Coordinates of C-alpha atoms in Angstrom, one line a residue:
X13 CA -359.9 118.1 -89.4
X14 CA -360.3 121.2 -88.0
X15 CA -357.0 123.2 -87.3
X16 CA -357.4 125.3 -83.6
X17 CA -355.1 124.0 -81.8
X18 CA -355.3 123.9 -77.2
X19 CA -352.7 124.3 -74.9
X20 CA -354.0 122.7 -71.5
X21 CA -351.1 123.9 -69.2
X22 CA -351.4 122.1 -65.9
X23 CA -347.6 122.3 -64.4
X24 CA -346.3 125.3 -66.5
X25 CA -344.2 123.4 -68.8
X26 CA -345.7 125.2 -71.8
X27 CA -343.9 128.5 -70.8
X28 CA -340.4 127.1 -71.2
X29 CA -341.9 125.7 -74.5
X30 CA -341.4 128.0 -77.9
X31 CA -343.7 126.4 -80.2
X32 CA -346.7 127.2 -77.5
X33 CA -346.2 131.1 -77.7
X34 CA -348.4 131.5 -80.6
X35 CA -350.9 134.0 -79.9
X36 CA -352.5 132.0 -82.7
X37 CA -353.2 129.4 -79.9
X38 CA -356.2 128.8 -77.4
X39 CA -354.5 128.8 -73.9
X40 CA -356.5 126.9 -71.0
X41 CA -354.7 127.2 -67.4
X42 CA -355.7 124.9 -65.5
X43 CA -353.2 124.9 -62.8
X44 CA -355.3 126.4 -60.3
X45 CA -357.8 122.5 -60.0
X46 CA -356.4 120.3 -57.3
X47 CA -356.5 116.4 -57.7
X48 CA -355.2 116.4 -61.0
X49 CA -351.5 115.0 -61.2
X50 CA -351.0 111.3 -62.5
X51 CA -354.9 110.8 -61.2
X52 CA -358.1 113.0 -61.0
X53 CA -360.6 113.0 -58.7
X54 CA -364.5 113.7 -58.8
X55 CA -364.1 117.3 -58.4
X56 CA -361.3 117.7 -60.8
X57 CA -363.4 116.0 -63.2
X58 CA -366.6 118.1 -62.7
X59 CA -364.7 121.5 -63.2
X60 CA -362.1 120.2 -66.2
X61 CA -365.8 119.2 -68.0
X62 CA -367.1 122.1 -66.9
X63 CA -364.1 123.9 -68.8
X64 CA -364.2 121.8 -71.7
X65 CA -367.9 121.9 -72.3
X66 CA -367.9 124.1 -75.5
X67 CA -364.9 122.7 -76.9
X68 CA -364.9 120.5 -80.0
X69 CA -362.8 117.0 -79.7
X70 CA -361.5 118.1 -83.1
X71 CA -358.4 119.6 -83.7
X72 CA -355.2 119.7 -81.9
X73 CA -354.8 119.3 -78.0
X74 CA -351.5 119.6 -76.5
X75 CA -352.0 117.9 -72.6
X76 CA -349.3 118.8 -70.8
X77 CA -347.1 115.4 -69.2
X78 CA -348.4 112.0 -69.5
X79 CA -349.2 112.4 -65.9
X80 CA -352.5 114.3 -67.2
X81 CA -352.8 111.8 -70.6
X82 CA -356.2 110.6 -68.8
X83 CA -357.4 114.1 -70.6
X84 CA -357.7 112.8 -73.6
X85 CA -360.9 111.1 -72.2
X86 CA -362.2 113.8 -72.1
X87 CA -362.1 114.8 -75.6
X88 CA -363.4 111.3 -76.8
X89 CA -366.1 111.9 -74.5
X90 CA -367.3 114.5 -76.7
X91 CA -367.7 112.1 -79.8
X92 CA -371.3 111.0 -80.1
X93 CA -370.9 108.6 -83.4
X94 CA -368.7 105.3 -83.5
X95 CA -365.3 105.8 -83.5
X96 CA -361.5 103.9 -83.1
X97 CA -359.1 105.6 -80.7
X98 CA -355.3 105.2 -82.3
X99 CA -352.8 105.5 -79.7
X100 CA -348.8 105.9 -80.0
X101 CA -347.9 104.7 -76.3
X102 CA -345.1 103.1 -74.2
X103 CA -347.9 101.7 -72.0
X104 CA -351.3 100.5 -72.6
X105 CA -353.0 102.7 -69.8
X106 CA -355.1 100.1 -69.2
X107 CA -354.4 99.2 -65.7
X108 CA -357.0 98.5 -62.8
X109 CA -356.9 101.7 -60.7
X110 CA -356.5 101.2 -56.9
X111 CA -359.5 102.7 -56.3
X112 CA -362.2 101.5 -57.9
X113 CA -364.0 104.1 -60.3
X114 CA -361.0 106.7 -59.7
X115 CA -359.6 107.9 -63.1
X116 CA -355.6 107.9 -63.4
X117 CA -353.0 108.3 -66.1
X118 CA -352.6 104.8 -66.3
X119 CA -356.8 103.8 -66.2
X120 CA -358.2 105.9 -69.1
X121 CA -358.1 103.4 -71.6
X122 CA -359.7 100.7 -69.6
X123 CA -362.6 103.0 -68.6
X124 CA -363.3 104.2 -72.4
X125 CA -363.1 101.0 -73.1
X126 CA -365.5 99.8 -70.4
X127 CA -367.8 102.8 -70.7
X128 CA -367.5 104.7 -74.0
X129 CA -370.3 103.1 -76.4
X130 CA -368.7 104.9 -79.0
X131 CA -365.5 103.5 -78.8
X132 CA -365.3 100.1 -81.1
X133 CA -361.8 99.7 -81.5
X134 CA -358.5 100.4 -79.8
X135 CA -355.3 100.7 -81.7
X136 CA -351.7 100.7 -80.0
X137 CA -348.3 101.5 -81.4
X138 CA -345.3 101.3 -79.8
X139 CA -345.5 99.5 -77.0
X140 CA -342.9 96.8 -76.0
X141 CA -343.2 93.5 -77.8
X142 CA -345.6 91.2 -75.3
X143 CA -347.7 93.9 -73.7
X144 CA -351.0 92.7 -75.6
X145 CA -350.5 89.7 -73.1
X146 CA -350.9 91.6 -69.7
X147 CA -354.7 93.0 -71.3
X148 CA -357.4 91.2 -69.7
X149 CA -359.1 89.0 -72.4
X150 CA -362.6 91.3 -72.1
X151 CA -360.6 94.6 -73.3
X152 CA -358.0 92.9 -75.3
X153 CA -360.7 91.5 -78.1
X154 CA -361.4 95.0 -78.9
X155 CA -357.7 96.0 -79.1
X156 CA -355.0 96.2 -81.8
X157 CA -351.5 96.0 -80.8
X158 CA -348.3 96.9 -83.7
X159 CA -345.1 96.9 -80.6
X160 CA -342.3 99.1 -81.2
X161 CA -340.1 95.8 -83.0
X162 CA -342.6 96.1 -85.9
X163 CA -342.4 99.5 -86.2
X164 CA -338.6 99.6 -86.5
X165 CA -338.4 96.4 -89.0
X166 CA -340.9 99.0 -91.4
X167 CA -343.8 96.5 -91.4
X168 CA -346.7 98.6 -92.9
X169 CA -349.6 99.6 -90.2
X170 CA -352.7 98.8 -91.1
X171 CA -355.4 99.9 -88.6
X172 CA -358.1 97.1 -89.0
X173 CA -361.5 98.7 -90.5
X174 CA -359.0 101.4 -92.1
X175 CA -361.3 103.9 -93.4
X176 CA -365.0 102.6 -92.3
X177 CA -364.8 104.7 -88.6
X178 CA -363.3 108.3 -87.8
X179 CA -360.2 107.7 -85.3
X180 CA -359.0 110.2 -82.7
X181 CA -355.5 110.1 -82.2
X182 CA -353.3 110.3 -79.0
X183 CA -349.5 110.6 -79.1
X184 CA -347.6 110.3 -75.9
X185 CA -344.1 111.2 -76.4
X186 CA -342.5 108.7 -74.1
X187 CA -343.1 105.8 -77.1
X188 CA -340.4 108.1 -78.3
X189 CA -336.1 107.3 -77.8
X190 CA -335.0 109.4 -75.5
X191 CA -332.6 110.5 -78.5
X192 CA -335.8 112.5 -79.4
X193 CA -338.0 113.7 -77.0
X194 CA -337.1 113.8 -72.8
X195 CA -340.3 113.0 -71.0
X196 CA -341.3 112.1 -67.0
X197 CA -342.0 108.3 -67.9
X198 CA -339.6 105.6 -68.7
X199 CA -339.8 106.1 -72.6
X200 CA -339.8 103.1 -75.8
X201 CA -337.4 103.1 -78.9
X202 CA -339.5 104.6 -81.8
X203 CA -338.0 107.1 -83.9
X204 CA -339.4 110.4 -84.2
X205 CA -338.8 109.9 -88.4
X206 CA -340.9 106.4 -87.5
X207 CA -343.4 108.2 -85.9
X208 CA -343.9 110.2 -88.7
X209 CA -344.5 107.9 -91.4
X210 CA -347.1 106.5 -89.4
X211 CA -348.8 109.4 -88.6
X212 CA -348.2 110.3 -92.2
X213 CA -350.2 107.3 -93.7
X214 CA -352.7 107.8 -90.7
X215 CA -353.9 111.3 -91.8
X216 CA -353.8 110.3 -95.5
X217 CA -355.8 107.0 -94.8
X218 CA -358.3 107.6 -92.0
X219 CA -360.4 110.2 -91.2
X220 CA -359.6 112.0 -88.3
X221 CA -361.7 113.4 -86.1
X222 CA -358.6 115.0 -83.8
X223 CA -355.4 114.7 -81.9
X224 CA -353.9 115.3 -79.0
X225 CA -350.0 115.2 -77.9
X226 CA -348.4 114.8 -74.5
X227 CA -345.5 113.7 -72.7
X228 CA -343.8 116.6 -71.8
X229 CA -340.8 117.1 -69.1
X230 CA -341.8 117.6 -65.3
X231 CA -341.3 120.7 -63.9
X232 CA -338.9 120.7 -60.5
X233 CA -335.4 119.9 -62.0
X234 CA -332.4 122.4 -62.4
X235 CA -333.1 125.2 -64.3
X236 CA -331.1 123.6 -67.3
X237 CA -332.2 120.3 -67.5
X238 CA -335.6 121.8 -67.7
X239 CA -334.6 124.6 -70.3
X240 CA -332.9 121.4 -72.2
X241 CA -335.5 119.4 -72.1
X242 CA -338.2 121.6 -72.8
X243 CA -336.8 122.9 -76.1
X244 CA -336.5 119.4 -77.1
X245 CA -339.7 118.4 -76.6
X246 CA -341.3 121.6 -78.2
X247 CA -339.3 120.9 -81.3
X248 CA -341.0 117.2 -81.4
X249 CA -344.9 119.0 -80.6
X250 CA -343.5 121.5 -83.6
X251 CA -343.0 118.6 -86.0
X252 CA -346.1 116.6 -85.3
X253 CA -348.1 120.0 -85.6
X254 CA -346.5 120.5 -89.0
X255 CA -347.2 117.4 -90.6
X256 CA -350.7 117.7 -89.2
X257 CA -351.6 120.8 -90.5
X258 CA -349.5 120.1 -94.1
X259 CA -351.6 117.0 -94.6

């Protein structure tokens, strides 16, 4: 997998974030597109491809909040052979949008999955136990779900095809205890040492095409809370960049 890693700052969390100073790092600010927090609109779509247009999908993406996770789209959209899309996620982001056709932090899934010829499989970890029952039958034959119980009893994930199709990978920090990473979403009980010996076995199993990570704290708190909770969460974005790059 290649190794440049992309820091897509939408609310300016990043800046209170330590591990994102690298100069080493490709910076992309894209505070300054409207239409772009927790859905985006047509415009905000033209411009952020517009932006993204010589970027590779491989690599390491950091997103900003889940309220912008619907960029990782974007990546996948990029990938013009078959692929599986593994996702570590509190919520399936499948949902129906209110408007038709509008993409939202909670939609992305259900369009790639609708849309993306590419895309043959779905894989889910972390959600709550019963979620795979709230997918409509027409997406859910194409998804995979291991919920968070499995992951804590140590029950060996096995990504179905392991091995035949490259996987992109999306973490979302809020599958995470809030004893490990403060996000803006109501968050699951995974581990971050879980976490990790997934991801572990992921990158030493599958061949990954590239990754991306968000889930980071919303901007608009105390001063504290946000200091607090930013250098908590860029400790977890170090630690999944590490074993990344050390695989």
């Amino acid at each position: 997998m290649n190794q440049q890693v992309v820091v897509i700052n939408f609310s300016g969390i990043y800046d209170l974030e330590p591990f994102a100073h690298d100069r080493h790092f490709k910076h992309l600010d894209f505070s300054d597109i409207n239409g772009t927090d927790c859905y985006c609109d047509a415009e905000a779509q033209e411009e952020i491809t517009r932006r993204l247009k010589y970027l590779s999908p491989e690599g390491f993406h950091f997103i900003d909040s889940g309220n912008y996770h619907y960029i990782t789209k974007f990546w996948t959209d990029k990938i013009r052979r078959p692929f599986r899309l593994i996702l570590f996620d509190h919520h399936t982001d499948m949902q129906a949008p209110q408007i038709p056709g509008l993409l939202t932090c909670g939609s992305w899934v259900r369009e790639m999955l609708l849309h993306n010829r590419y895309l043959k499989e779905v894989v889910v970890l972390g959600t709550p136990a019963g979620t795979e029952r709230k997918v409509p039958p027409r997406l859910g034959r194409r998804v995979i779900f291991d919920d968070e119980n499995l992951i804590h009893r140590h029950v060996p994930v096995h990504p179905a095809d392991e091995g035949r199709l490259p996987v992109y990978v999306s973490i979302d920090k809020d599958v995470l205890s809030r004893r490990d990473a403060i996000t803006n979403w109501d968050q699951g009980t995974v581990r971050l040492d879980e976490l990790a010996v997934i991801l572990r076995y992921i990158l030493d199993h599958e061949q990954v095409i590239g990754m991306d990570i968000c889930g980071e704290y919303d901007l608009g708190h105390s001063l504290v809370e946000e200091r607090i909770a930013a250098k908590e969460d860029s400790e977890v974005n170090e630690e999944i960049l590490r074993l990344a790059e050390n695989k």
